mmCIF file of C-alpha atoms in Angstrom:
data_model
loop_
_atom_site.group_PDB
_atom_site.id
_atom_site.type_symbol
_atom_site.label_atom_id
_atom_site.label_comp_id
_atom_site.label_asym_id
_atom_site.label_seq_id
_atom_site.Cartn_x
_atom_site.Cartn_y
_atom_site.Cartn_z
ATOM 1 C CA GLN X 8 -42.607 -184.097 -67.965
ATOM 2 C CA ASP X 9 -38.843 -183.616 -68.242
ATOM 3 C CA LYS X 10 -39.327 -180.199 -69.786
ATOM 4 C CA GLY X 11 -41.644 -179.228 -66.983
ATOM 5 C CA LYS X 12 -39.043 -180.259 -64.427
ATOM 6 C CA ASP X 13 -36.397 -178.150 -66.176
ATOM 7 C CA GLU X 14 -38.682 -175.130 -66.064
ATOM 8 C CA THR X 15 -39.293 -175.637 -62.336
ATOM 9 C CA ILE X 16 -35.563 -175.647 -61.692
ATOM 10 C CA LYS X 17 -35.230 -172.406 -63.648
ATOM 11 C CA VAL X 18 -37.870 -170.739 -61.483
ATOM 12 C CA GLU X 19 -35.992 -171.672 -58.333
ATOM 13 C CA THR X 20 -32.550 -170.569 -59.495
ATOM 14 C CA THR X 21 -32.709 -167.587 -61.840
ATOM 15 C CA LEU X 22 -35.828 -165.537 -61.128
ATOM 16 C CA VAL X 23 -34.704 -162.042 -60.133
ATOM 17 C CA SER X 24 -36.970 -160.734 -57.379
ATOM 18 C CA VAL X 25 -37.415 -156.958 -57.155
ATOM 19 C CA PRO X 26 -39.165 -155.423 -54.114
ATOM 20 C CA VAL X 27 -40.868 -152.147 -55.074
ATOM 21 C CA ILE X 28 -42.370 -149.338 -52.977
ATOM 22 C CA VAL X 29 -44.679 -146.883 -54.793
ATOM 23 C CA SER X 30 -45.823 -143.589 -53.274
ATOM 24 C CA ASP X 31 -47.416 -140.400 -54.559
ATOM 25 C CA ARG X 32 -45.730 -136.992 -54.443
ATOM 26 C CA ASN X 33 -47.021 -136.474 -50.898
ATOM 27 C CA GLY X 34 -45.484 -139.705 -49.607
ATOM 28 C CA ARG X 35 -48.737 -141.716 -49.472
ATOM 29 C CA TYR X 36 -48.430 -145.316 -50.632
ATOM 30 C CA VAL X 37 -50.206 -146.189 -53.868
ATOM 31 C CA PRO X 38 -52.295 -149.384 -53.594
ATOM 32 C CA ASN X 39 -54.139 -151.592 -56.114
ATOM 33 C CA LEU X 40 -51.547 -151.582 -58.894
ATOM 34 C CA THR X 41 -51.238 -154.611 -61.194
ATOM 35 C CA ALA X 42 -48.372 -156.155 -63.127
ATOM 36 C CA ALA X 43 -49.497 -154.214 -66.212
ATOM 37 C CA ASP X 44 -48.739 -150.951 -64.386
ATOM 38 C CA PHE X 45 -45.016 -151.759 -64.181
ATOM 39 C CA ALA X 46 -42.180 -151.904 -66.685
ATOM 40 C CA VAL X 47 -38.876 -153.508 -65.639
ATOM 41 C CA PHE X 48 -35.579 -152.945 -67.432
ATOM 42 C CA GLN X 49 -32.260 -154.789 -67.176
ATOM 43 C CA ASP X 50 -29.297 -152.830 -68.528
ATOM 44 C CA GLY X 51 -31.731 -150.648 -70.500
ATOM 45 C CA ASP X 52 -33.685 -153.521 -72.092
ATOM 46 C CA GLN X 53 -37.285 -154.117 -71.045
ATOM 47 C CA GLN X 54 -37.987 -157.510 -69.469
ATOM 48 C CA THR X 55 -41.182 -159.524 -69.155
ATOM 49 C CA VAL X 56 -42.665 -159.472 -65.636
ATOM 50 C CA GLU X 57 -43.087 -163.182 -64.889
ATOM 51 C CA PHE X 58 -44.005 -162.843 -61.210
ATOM 52 C CA PHE X 59 -46.127 -160.268 -59.414
ATOM 53 C CA ALA X 60 -47.254 -160.064 -55.783
ATOM 54 C CA ALA X 61 -49.318 -157.256 -54.299
ATOM 55 C CA THR X 62 -50.035 -156.433 -50.656
ATOM 56 C CA GLU X 63 -51.313 -159.719 -49.255
ATOM 57 C CA GLU X 64 -48.053 -161.576 -48.597
ATOM 58 C CA PRO X 65 -46.922 -162.176 -44.994
ATOM 59 C CA LEU X 66 -43.794 -160.454 -43.706
ATOM 60 C CA ASN X 67 -40.542 -162.126 -42.658
ATOM 61 C CA ILE X 68 -38.579 -159.684 -40.523
ATOM 62 C CA ALA X 69 -35.311 -159.981 -38.635
ATOM 63 C CA LEU X 70 -34.783 -157.518 -35.803
ATOM 64 C CA LEU X 71 -31.032 -157.035 -35.247
ATOM 65 C CA ILE X 72 -30.212 -155.410 -31.904
ATOM 66 C CA ASP X 73 -26.797 -153.921 -31.174
ATOM 67 C CA THR X 74 -25.810 -154.976 -27.635
ATOM 68 C CA SER X 75 -22.275 -153.624 -27.680
ATOM 69 C CA GLN X 76 -21.016 -151.431 -24.840
ATOM 70 C CA SER X 77 -21.825 -148.177 -26.642
ATOM 71 C CA THR X 78 -25.585 -148.890 -26.537
ATOM 72 C CA ARG X 79 -25.790 -149.132 -22.745
ATOM 73 C CA GLY X 80 -27.620 -145.816 -22.347
ATOM 74 C CA VAL X 81 -30.408 -146.619 -24.828
ATOM 75 C CA LEU X 82 -30.819 -150.399 -24.808
ATOM 76 C CA GLY X 83 -33.787 -150.313 -22.405
ATOM 77 C CA ASP X 84 -35.744 -147.954 -24.653
ATOM 78 C CA ILE X 85 -34.806 -149.978 -27.718
ATOM 79 C CA LYS X 86 -36.111 -153.183 -26.132
ATOM 80 C CA ASP X 87 -39.380 -151.511 -25.123
ATOM 81 C CA SER X 88 -39.830 -150.185 -28.661
ATOM 82 C CA ALA X 89 -38.952 -153.565 -30.172
ATOM 83 C CA ILE X 90 -41.670 -155.241 -28.115
ATOM 84 C CA SER X 91 -44.132 -152.647 -29.426
ATOM 85 C CA PHE X 92 -42.942 -153.490 -32.928
ATOM 86 C CA ILE X 93 -43.769 -157.175 -32.423
ATOM 87 C CA ARG X 94 -47.351 -156.216 -31.570
ATOM 88 C CA LEU X 95 -47.700 -154.677 -35.044
ATOM 89 C CA LEU X 96 -47.279 -158.065 -36.718
ATOM 90 C CA THR X 97 -50.232 -160.192 -37.797
ATOM 91 C CA PRO X 98 -50.559 -163.935 -37.011
ATOM 92 C CA SER X 99 -49.318 -164.771 -40.516
ATOM 93 C CA ASP X 100 -46.161 -162.647 -40.169
ATOM 94 C CA LYS X 101 -42.924 -164.073 -38.804
ATOM 95 C CA ALA X 102 -39.973 -162.442 -37.080
ATOM 96 C CA MET X 103 -36.644 -163.407 -35.591
ATOM 97 C CA ILE X 104 -34.490 -161.661 -32.984
ATOM 98 C CA VAL X 105 -30.718 -161.395 -33.318
ATOM 99 C CA SER X 106 -28.323 -159.613 -30.962
ATOM 100 C CA PHE X 107 -24.767 -158.716 -31.818
ATOM 101 C CA ASN X 108 -21.790 -157.450 -29.862
ATOM 102 C CA ARG X 109 -18.440 -159.204 -30.173
ATOM 103 C CA LYS X 110 -20.390 -162.182 -31.507
ATOM 104 C CA VAL X 111 -23.728 -162.759 -33.231
ATOM 105 C CA GLU X 112 -26.424 -164.605 -31.295
ATOM 106 C CA ILE X 113 -29.857 -165.725 -32.510
ATOM 107 C CA LEU X 114 -32.186 -165.105 -29.560
ATOM 108 C CA SER X 115 -35.218 -166.411 -31.444
ATOM 109 C CA GLY X 116 -35.504 -168.093 -34.820
ATOM 110 C CA LEU X 117 -38.141 -167.118 -37.355
ATOM 111 C CA THR X 118 -41.542 -167.576 -35.717
ATOM 112 C CA SER X 119 -45.037 -166.091 -35.470
ATOM 113 C CA ASP X 120 -45.128 -166.770 -31.691
ATOM 114 C CA GLN X 121 -45.193 -163.255 -30.269
ATOM 115 C CA ASP X 122 -44.633 -164.384 -26.687
ATOM 116 C CA GLN X 123 -41.446 -166.138 -27.742
ATOM 117 C CA LEU X 124 -40.282 -163.048 -29.641
ATOM 118 C CA LYS X 125 -40.966 -160.703 -26.722
ATOM 119 C CA LYS X 126 -39.120 -163.012 -24.341
ATOM 120 C CA ALA X 127 -36.156 -163.046 -26.731
ATOM 121 C CA ILE X 128 -36.090 -159.236 -26.871
ATOM 122 C CA ARG X 129 -36.130 -158.967 -23.081
ATOM 123 C CA SER X 130 -33.180 -161.374 -22.886
ATOM 124 C CA ALA X 131 -30.918 -159.123 -24.995
ATOM 125 C CA GLU X 132 -28.127 -157.940 -22.702
ATOM 126 C CA ILE X 133 -24.780 -156.176 -22.954
ATOM 127 C CA PRO X 134 -22.023 -158.584 -21.849
ATOM 128 C CA ASP X 135 -19.750 -157.316 -19.087
ATOM 129 C CA GLY X 136 -16.126 -156.808 -20.014
ATOM 130 C CA GLU X 137 -16.541 -157.703 -23.697
ATOM 131 C CA PHE X 138 -15.932 -155.207 -26.464
ATOM 132 C CA GLY X 139 -16.730 -155.490 -30.151
ATOM 133 C CA THR X 140 -19.538 -154.872 -32.623
ATOM 134 C CA ALA X 141 -19.980 -157.527 -35.316
ATOM 135 C CA LEU X 142 -22.534 -155.448 -37.211
ATOM 136 C CA ARG X 143 -21.599 -156.572 -40.725
ATOM 137 C CA ASP X 144 -21.402 -160.234 -39.696
ATOM 138 C CA ALA X 145 -24.895 -160.014 -38.161
ATOM 139 C CA ALA X 146 -26.392 -158.662 -41.392
ATOM 140 C CA TYR X 147 -24.534 -161.164 -43.550
ATOM 141 C CA GLU X 148 -25.395 -164.224 -41.457
ATOM 142 C CA THR X 149 -29.063 -163.252 -41.185
ATOM 143 C CA ILE X 150 -29.518 -162.783 -44.925
ATOM 144 C CA PHE X 151 -27.405 -165.624 -46.286
ATOM 145 C CA ARG X 152 -28.023 -168.211 -43.566
ATOM 146 C CA SER X 153 -31.196 -167.542 -41.596
ATOM 147 C CA PHE X 154 -33.129 -166.173 -44.597
ATOM 148 C CA SER X 155 -31.664 -168.649 -47.078
ATOM 149 C CA GLY X 156 -34.515 -170.403 -48.880
ATOM 150 C CA ILE X 157 -37.172 -168.094 -47.414
ATOM 151 C CA LYS X 158 -39.484 -166.736 -50.114
ATOM 152 C CA GLY X 159 -41.709 -163.687 -49.978
ATOM 153 C CA ARG X 160 -41.216 -160.341 -48.270
ATOM 154 C CA LYS X 161 -38.031 -160.215 -46.246
ATOM 155 C CA ALA X 162 -36.624 -157.276 -44.320
ATOM 156 C CA ILE X 163 -33.972 -156.568 -41.706
ATOM 157 C CA ILE X 164 -34.441 -153.818 -39.149
ATOM 158 C CA LEU X 165 -30.948 -152.986 -37.923
ATOM 159 C CA LEU X 166 -30.705 -151.099 -34.621
ATOM 160 C CA THR X 167 -27.165 -149.843 -34.089
ATOM 161 C CA ASP X 168 -24.807 -146.905 -33.686
ATOM 162 C CA GLY X 169 -23.236 -148.081 -36.936
ATOM 163 C CA LYS X 170 -19.671 -148.525 -35.706
ATOM 164 C CA ASP X 171 -18.403 -151.981 -36.589
ATOM 165 C CA ALA X 172 -15.524 -153.463 -34.601
ATOM 166 C CA GLY X 173 -14.471 -157.018 -35.261
ATOM 167 C CA SER X 174 -16.585 -158.339 -38.152
ATOM 168 C CA ARG X 175 -14.994 -160.946 -40.372
ATOM 169 C CA ILE X 176 -16.647 -159.635 -43.543
ATOM 170 C CA SER X 177 -15.570 -156.226 -44.804
ATOM 171 C CA GLY X 178 -17.979 -153.449 -45.673
ATOM 172 C CA ARG X 179 -17.056 -153.685 -49.347
ATOM 173 C CA ASP X 180 -17.629 -157.457 -49.464
ATOM 174 C CA LEU X 181 -20.961 -157.152 -47.652
ATOM 175 C CA LEU X 182 -22.240 -154.550 -50.122
ATOM 176 C CA TYR X 183 -21.062 -156.789 -52.977
ATOM 177 C CA ARG X 184 -23.011 -159.771 -51.638
ATOM 178 C CA LEU X 185 -26.120 -157.676 -50.947
ATOM 179 C CA GLN X 186 -26.433 -157.187 -54.695
ATOM 180 C CA GLU X 187 -27.522 -160.850 -54.807
ATOM 181 C CA THR X 188 -30.431 -160.569 -52.366
ATOM 182 C CA ASP X 189 -34.000 -159.280 -52.321
ATOM 183 C CA THR X 190 -33.969 -158.710 -48.549
ATOM 184 C CA MET X 191 -34.554 -155.040 -47.710
ATOM 185 C CA ILE X 192 -32.473 -153.457 -44.917
ATOM 186 C CA TYR X 193 -33.809 -150.661 -42.711
ATOM 187 C CA PRO X 194 -30.897 -149.365 -40.608
ATOM 188 C CA ILE X 195 -31.797 -147.176 -37.626
ATOM 189 C CA MET X 196 -28.749 -145.353 -36.316
ATOM 190 C CA PHE X 197 -28.822 -144.027 -32.779
ATOM 191 C CA LYS X 198 -26.013 -141.738 -31.710
ATOM 192 C CA THR X 199 -24.557 -142.758 -28.368
ATOM 193 C CA ASP X 200 -20.931 -141.616 -28.200
ATOM 194 C CA GLU X 201 -21.849 -137.977 -27.665
ATOM 195 C CA ARG X 202 -23.489 -138.824 -24.360
ATOM 196 C CA ARG X 203 -20.431 -140.680 -23.155
ATOM 197 C CA VAL X 204 -18.110 -137.829 -24.162
ATOM 198 C CA ILE X 205 -20.301 -135.297 -22.350
ATOM 199 C CA MET X 206 -20.415 -137.454 -19.205
ATOM 200 C CA ARG X 207 -16.637 -137.844 -19.186
ATOM 201 C CA GLN X 208 -16.326 -134.086 -19.467
ATOM 202 C CA ILE X 209 -18.721 -133.541 -16.560
ATOM 203 C CA LEU X 210 -16.901 -136.048 -14.361
ATOM 204 C CA ARG X 211 -13.532 -134.480 -15.136
ATOM 205 C CA ARG X 212 -14.911 -131.032 -14.425
ATOM 206 C CA GLY X 213 -16.540 -132.108 -11.161
ATOM 207 C CA ASP X 214 -19.974 -130.674 -12.008
ATOM 208 C CA VAL X 215 -21.937 -133.756 -10.991
ATOM 209 C CA PHE X 216 -23.492 -131.970 -8.024
ATOM 210 C CA GLY X 217 -23.692 -128.558 -9.636
ATOM 211 C CA GLY X 218 -20.435 -127.273 -8.167
ATOM 212 C CA GLY X 219 -17.345 -127.209 -10.301
ATOM 213 C CA PHE X 220 -13.648 -127.196 -9.606
ATOM 214 C CA PRO X 221 -12.377 -123.849 -10.931
ATOM 215 C CA ARG X 222 -8.730 -123.532 -11.829
ATOM 216 C CA GLY X 223 -8.154 -127.240 -11.512
ATOM 217 C CA GLY X 224 -9.266 -127.898 -7.905
ATOM 218 C CA ARG X 225 -11.737 -127.033 -5.167
ATOM 219 C CA ASN X 226 -11.704 -123.405 -3.991
ATOM 220 C CA GLY X 227 -9.188 -122.534 -6.697
ATOM 221 C CA GLY X 228 -6.594 -125.015 -5.477
ATOM 222 C CA GLY X 229 -3.835 -126.287 -7.706
ATOM 223 C CA ARG X 230 -4.551 -130.010 -7.842
ATOM 224 C CA PHE X 231 -4.759 -129.888 -11.629
ATOM 225 C CA PRO X 232 -2.731 -126.832 -12.671
ATOM 226 C CA ASP X 233 -3.701 -124.901 -15.785
ATOM 227 C CA GLY X 234 -7.350 -125.885 -15.613
ATOM 228 C CA GLY X 235 -6.679 -129.609 -15.412
ATOM 229 C CA ARG X 236 -5.244 -129.850 -18.921
ATOM 230 C CA ARG X 237 -3.433 -133.114 -18.605
ATOM 231 C CA ASN X 238 -2.376 -134.873 -21.796
ATOM 232 C CA GLY X 239 -3.324 -131.823 -23.842
ATOM 233 C CA GLY X 240 -7.038 -132.159 -23.118
ATOM 234 C CA GLY X 241 -8.841 -131.127 -19.926
ATOM 235 C CA PHE X 242 -11.989 -129.120 -19.693
ATOM 236 C CA PRO X 243 -14.512 -128.520 -22.463
ATOM 237 C CA GLY X 244 -13.143 -126.074 -24.974
ATOM 238 C CA GLY X 245 -9.598 -127.431 -24.713
ATOM 239 C CA ALA X 246 -7.692 -128.832 -27.648
ATOM 240 C CA GLY X 247 -8.257 -132.417 -26.471
ATOM 241 C CA ASP X 248 -12.020 -131.938 -26.319
ATOM 242 C CA ALA X 249 -12.081 -130.430 -29.784
ATOM 243 C CA ARG X 250 -10.160 -133.393 -31.137
ATOM 244 C CA ARG X 251 -12.545 -135.825 -29.414
ATOM 245 C CA ARG X 252 -15.581 -134.019 -30.784
ATOM 246 C CA ASP X 253 -14.115 -134.060 -34.269
ATOM 247 C CA ARG X 254 -13.341 -137.758 -33.961
ATOM 248 C CA VAL X 255 -16.864 -138.571 -32.737
ATOM 249 C CA GLU X 256 -18.435 -136.495 -35.510
ATOM 250 C CA ARG X 257 -16.272 -138.186 -38.124
ATOM 251 C CA GLN X 258 -17.093 -141.653 -36.790
ATOM 252 C CA ASN X 259 -20.816 -140.882 -36.763
ATOM 253 C CA ARG X 260 -20.654 -139.485 -40.287
ATOM 254 C CA GLU X 261 -18.787 -142.533 -41.629
ATOM 255 C CA ALA X 262 -21.119 -144.926 -39.792
ATOM 256 C CA GLY X 263 -24.184 -143.133 -41.145
ATOM 257 C CA GLU X 264 -22.844 -143.203 -44.695
ATOM 258 C CA PHE X 265 -22.258 -146.963 -44.506
ATOM 259 C CA LEU X 266 -25.688 -147.662 -43.043
ATOM 260 C CA GLU X 267 -27.262 -145.519 -45.736
ATOM 261 C CA SER X 268 -25.423 -147.544 -48.383
ATOM 262 C CA LEU X 269 -26.921 -150.743 -46.901
ATOM 263 C CA ALA X 270 -30.392 -149.236 -47.300
ATOM 264 C CA ASP X 271 -29.747 -147.904 -50.807
ATOM 265 C CA THR X 272 -28.339 -151.204 -52.067
ATOM 266 C CA THR X 273 -31.396 -153.162 -50.879
ATOM 267 C CA ALA X 274 -34.159 -150.552 -51.519
ATOM 268 C CA GLY X 275 -34.676 -150.113 -47.793
ATOM 269 C CA ARG X 276 -34.673 -146.811 -45.944
ATOM 270 C CA TYR X 277 -32.163 -145.235 -43.536
ATOM 271 C CA TYR X 278 -33.224 -143.497 -40.307
ATOM 272 C CA GLU X 279 -31.496 -141.705 -37.459
ATOM 273 C CA SER X 280 -32.649 -141.538 -33.845
ATOM 274 C CA ASN X 281 -31.275 -139.580 -30.908
ATOM 275 C CA ASP X 282 -32.752 -142.057 -28.443
ATOM 276 C CA GLY X 283 -34.171 -145.566 -28.458
ATOM 277 C CA LYS X 284 -37.842 -144.543 -28.596
ATOM 278 C CA LEU X 285 -38.820 -145.917 -31.962
ATOM 279 C CA LYS X 286 -42.499 -146.889 -31.789
ATOM 280 C CA LYS X 287 -43.738 -144.469 -34.466
ATOM 281 C CA LEU X 288 -40.783 -145.228 -36.685
ATOM 282 C CA PHE X 289 -41.420 -148.980 -36.448
ATOM 283 C CA ALA X 290 -45.071 -148.448 -37.353
ATOM 284 C CA SER X 291 -44.092 -146.540 -40.511
ATOM 285 C CA ILE X 292 -41.664 -149.314 -41.564
ATOM 286 C CA VAL X 293 -44.295 -152.024 -41.136
ATOM 287 C CA GLU X 294 -46.821 -149.943 -43.074
ATOM 288 C CA GLU X 295 -44.325 -149.512 -45.902
ATOM 289 C CA LEU X 296 -43.573 -153.237 -46.034
ATOM 290 C CA ARG X 297 -47.277 -154.062 -46.204
ATOM 291 C CA TYR X 298 -47.650 -151.791 -49.243
ATOM 292 C CA GLN X 299 -44.712 -153.407 -50.991
ATOM 293 C CA TYR X 300 -45.027 -154.891 -54.469
ATOM 294 C CA ARG X 301 -42.760 -157.707 -55.629
ATOM 295 C CA LEU X 302 -41.883 -158.187 -59.259
ATOM 296 C CA GLY X 303 -39.886 -161.016 -60.789
ATOM 297 C CA PHE X 304 -38.261 -161.549 -64.164
ATOM 298 C CA TYR X 305 -35.948 -164.069 -65.802
ATOM 299 C CA PRO X 306 -32.716 -162.462 -67.018
ATOM 300 C CA PRO X 307 -31.749 -163.085 -70.659
ATOM 301 C CA ASP X 308 -29.740 -166.242 -71.291
ATOM 302 C CA GLU X 309 -26.623 -164.239 -72.130
ATOM 303 C CA THR X 310 -26.616 -162.405 -68.784
ATOM 304 C CA ASP X 311 -23.133 -162.390 -67.270
ATOM 305 C CA ALA X 312 -23.302 -163.897 -63.778
ATOM 306 C CA LYS X 313 -20.165 -162.060 -62.645
ATOM 307 C CA ARG X 314 -21.213 -158.583 -63.705
ATOM 308 C CA LEU X 315 -23.362 -156.069 -61.857
ATOM 309 C CA HIS X 316 -26.545 -155.439 -63.829
ATOM 310 C CA GLU X 317 -28.678 -152.310 -63.675
ATOM 311 C CA ILE X 318 -32.375 -152.618 -62.778
ATOM 312 C CA ARG X 319 -34.861 -149.853 -63.463
ATOM 313 C CA VAL X 320 -38.562 -150.019 -62.588
ATOM 314 C CA ARG X 321 -41.034 -147.604 -64.135
ATOM 315 C CA LEU X 322 -44.765 -147.101 -63.820
ATOM 316 C CA THR X 323 -46.601 -147.177 -67.134
ATOM 317 C CA LYS X 324 -49.493 -145.003 -65.970
ATOM 318 C CA ALA X 325 -49.523 -143.386 -62.542
ATOM 319 C CA ASP X 326 -47.426 -140.321 -61.725
ATOM 320 C CA ALA X 327 -45.679 -141.613 -58.614
ATOM 321 C CA VAL X 328 -42.325 -142.174 -56.920
ATOM 322 C CA VAL X 329 -40.873 -145.675 -57.319
ATOM 323 C CA ARG X 330 -38.220 -147.095 -54.977
ATOM 324 C CA SER X 331 -36.636 -150.451 -55.833
ATOM 325 C CA ARG X 332 -33.358 -152.269 -56.192
ATOM 326 C CA THR X 333 -31.224 -150.461 -58.733
ATOM 327 C CA SER X 334 -28.860 -153.351 -59.482
ATOM 328 C CA TYR X 335 -28.362 -157.056 -58.990
ATOM 329 C CA ARG X 336 -25.783 -159.762 -59.352
ATOM 330 C CA ILE X 337 -26.681 -163.415 -59.894
ATOM 331 C CA GLU X 338 -26.197 -165.268 -56.626
ATOM 332 C CA SER X 339 -22.888 -167.053 -56.181
ATOM 333 C CA LYS X 340 -23.050 -170.845 -56.137
#
């Protein structure tokens, strides 16, 4: 009896869970594989697959919605698409809704009640006069608090422009902690700053009604001499506009790279969207999660809890593409 209890404790504390997506060379998911079709390696040494789950497990999904000021132009479309996403879930699936701006707010806890989830999505609003984007905190708190103790298939769908402002946890620390989790992250980056830059340019230029203020004022007047180039900027094509464009492009590139690293670390997938219309994209994510395999193995007794360990998953038979976690770290106590 005592030995049996010890073994139960081991299952709860040291089993390394590895979500795996398998597709053929044309991108179609490969179903009906068994544990015997997989080989799992830690640091180059093959491990025994002690746990295997195929496609029948329910989903646990957290939908994280960026409600910072920069999303104002696309939030309505995002909410409509998110409601469509909820309709893709089965009665056995569960979801939760989290919004984040300067602070992180759980709008609905994990539930299978679709009416409650839709109501939570509709309630997501951008606060007036508040600035900040606690993106990293939202991901961290969802995984290590809300999903703590939840078994099975877990995924975060992160809807954001990727620009964090005000999180307590750093990007480096978040990526470090994600090496301890089997929750997959699917970031969807929508680019919003370009629209705001273009609108500011239009308003400065006076083209709102199709007119234009040539030479800095109406009818060529001199209200803004030298084409309105105040503070070194002015009309499109000026030095200020070039600097703004470069800054926006750099910020988008850095944000995209970080979001992609979240996906890579957790075996998720990174997407970009130019608007908030995401219905087809959501459908493809749910389909992928339903075709997910989960493998589990016990690391060798001498495994160093502080070190990052390499994971490699291979198929023993089929010629296919395998996507999985590539590393793990034993969870901090």
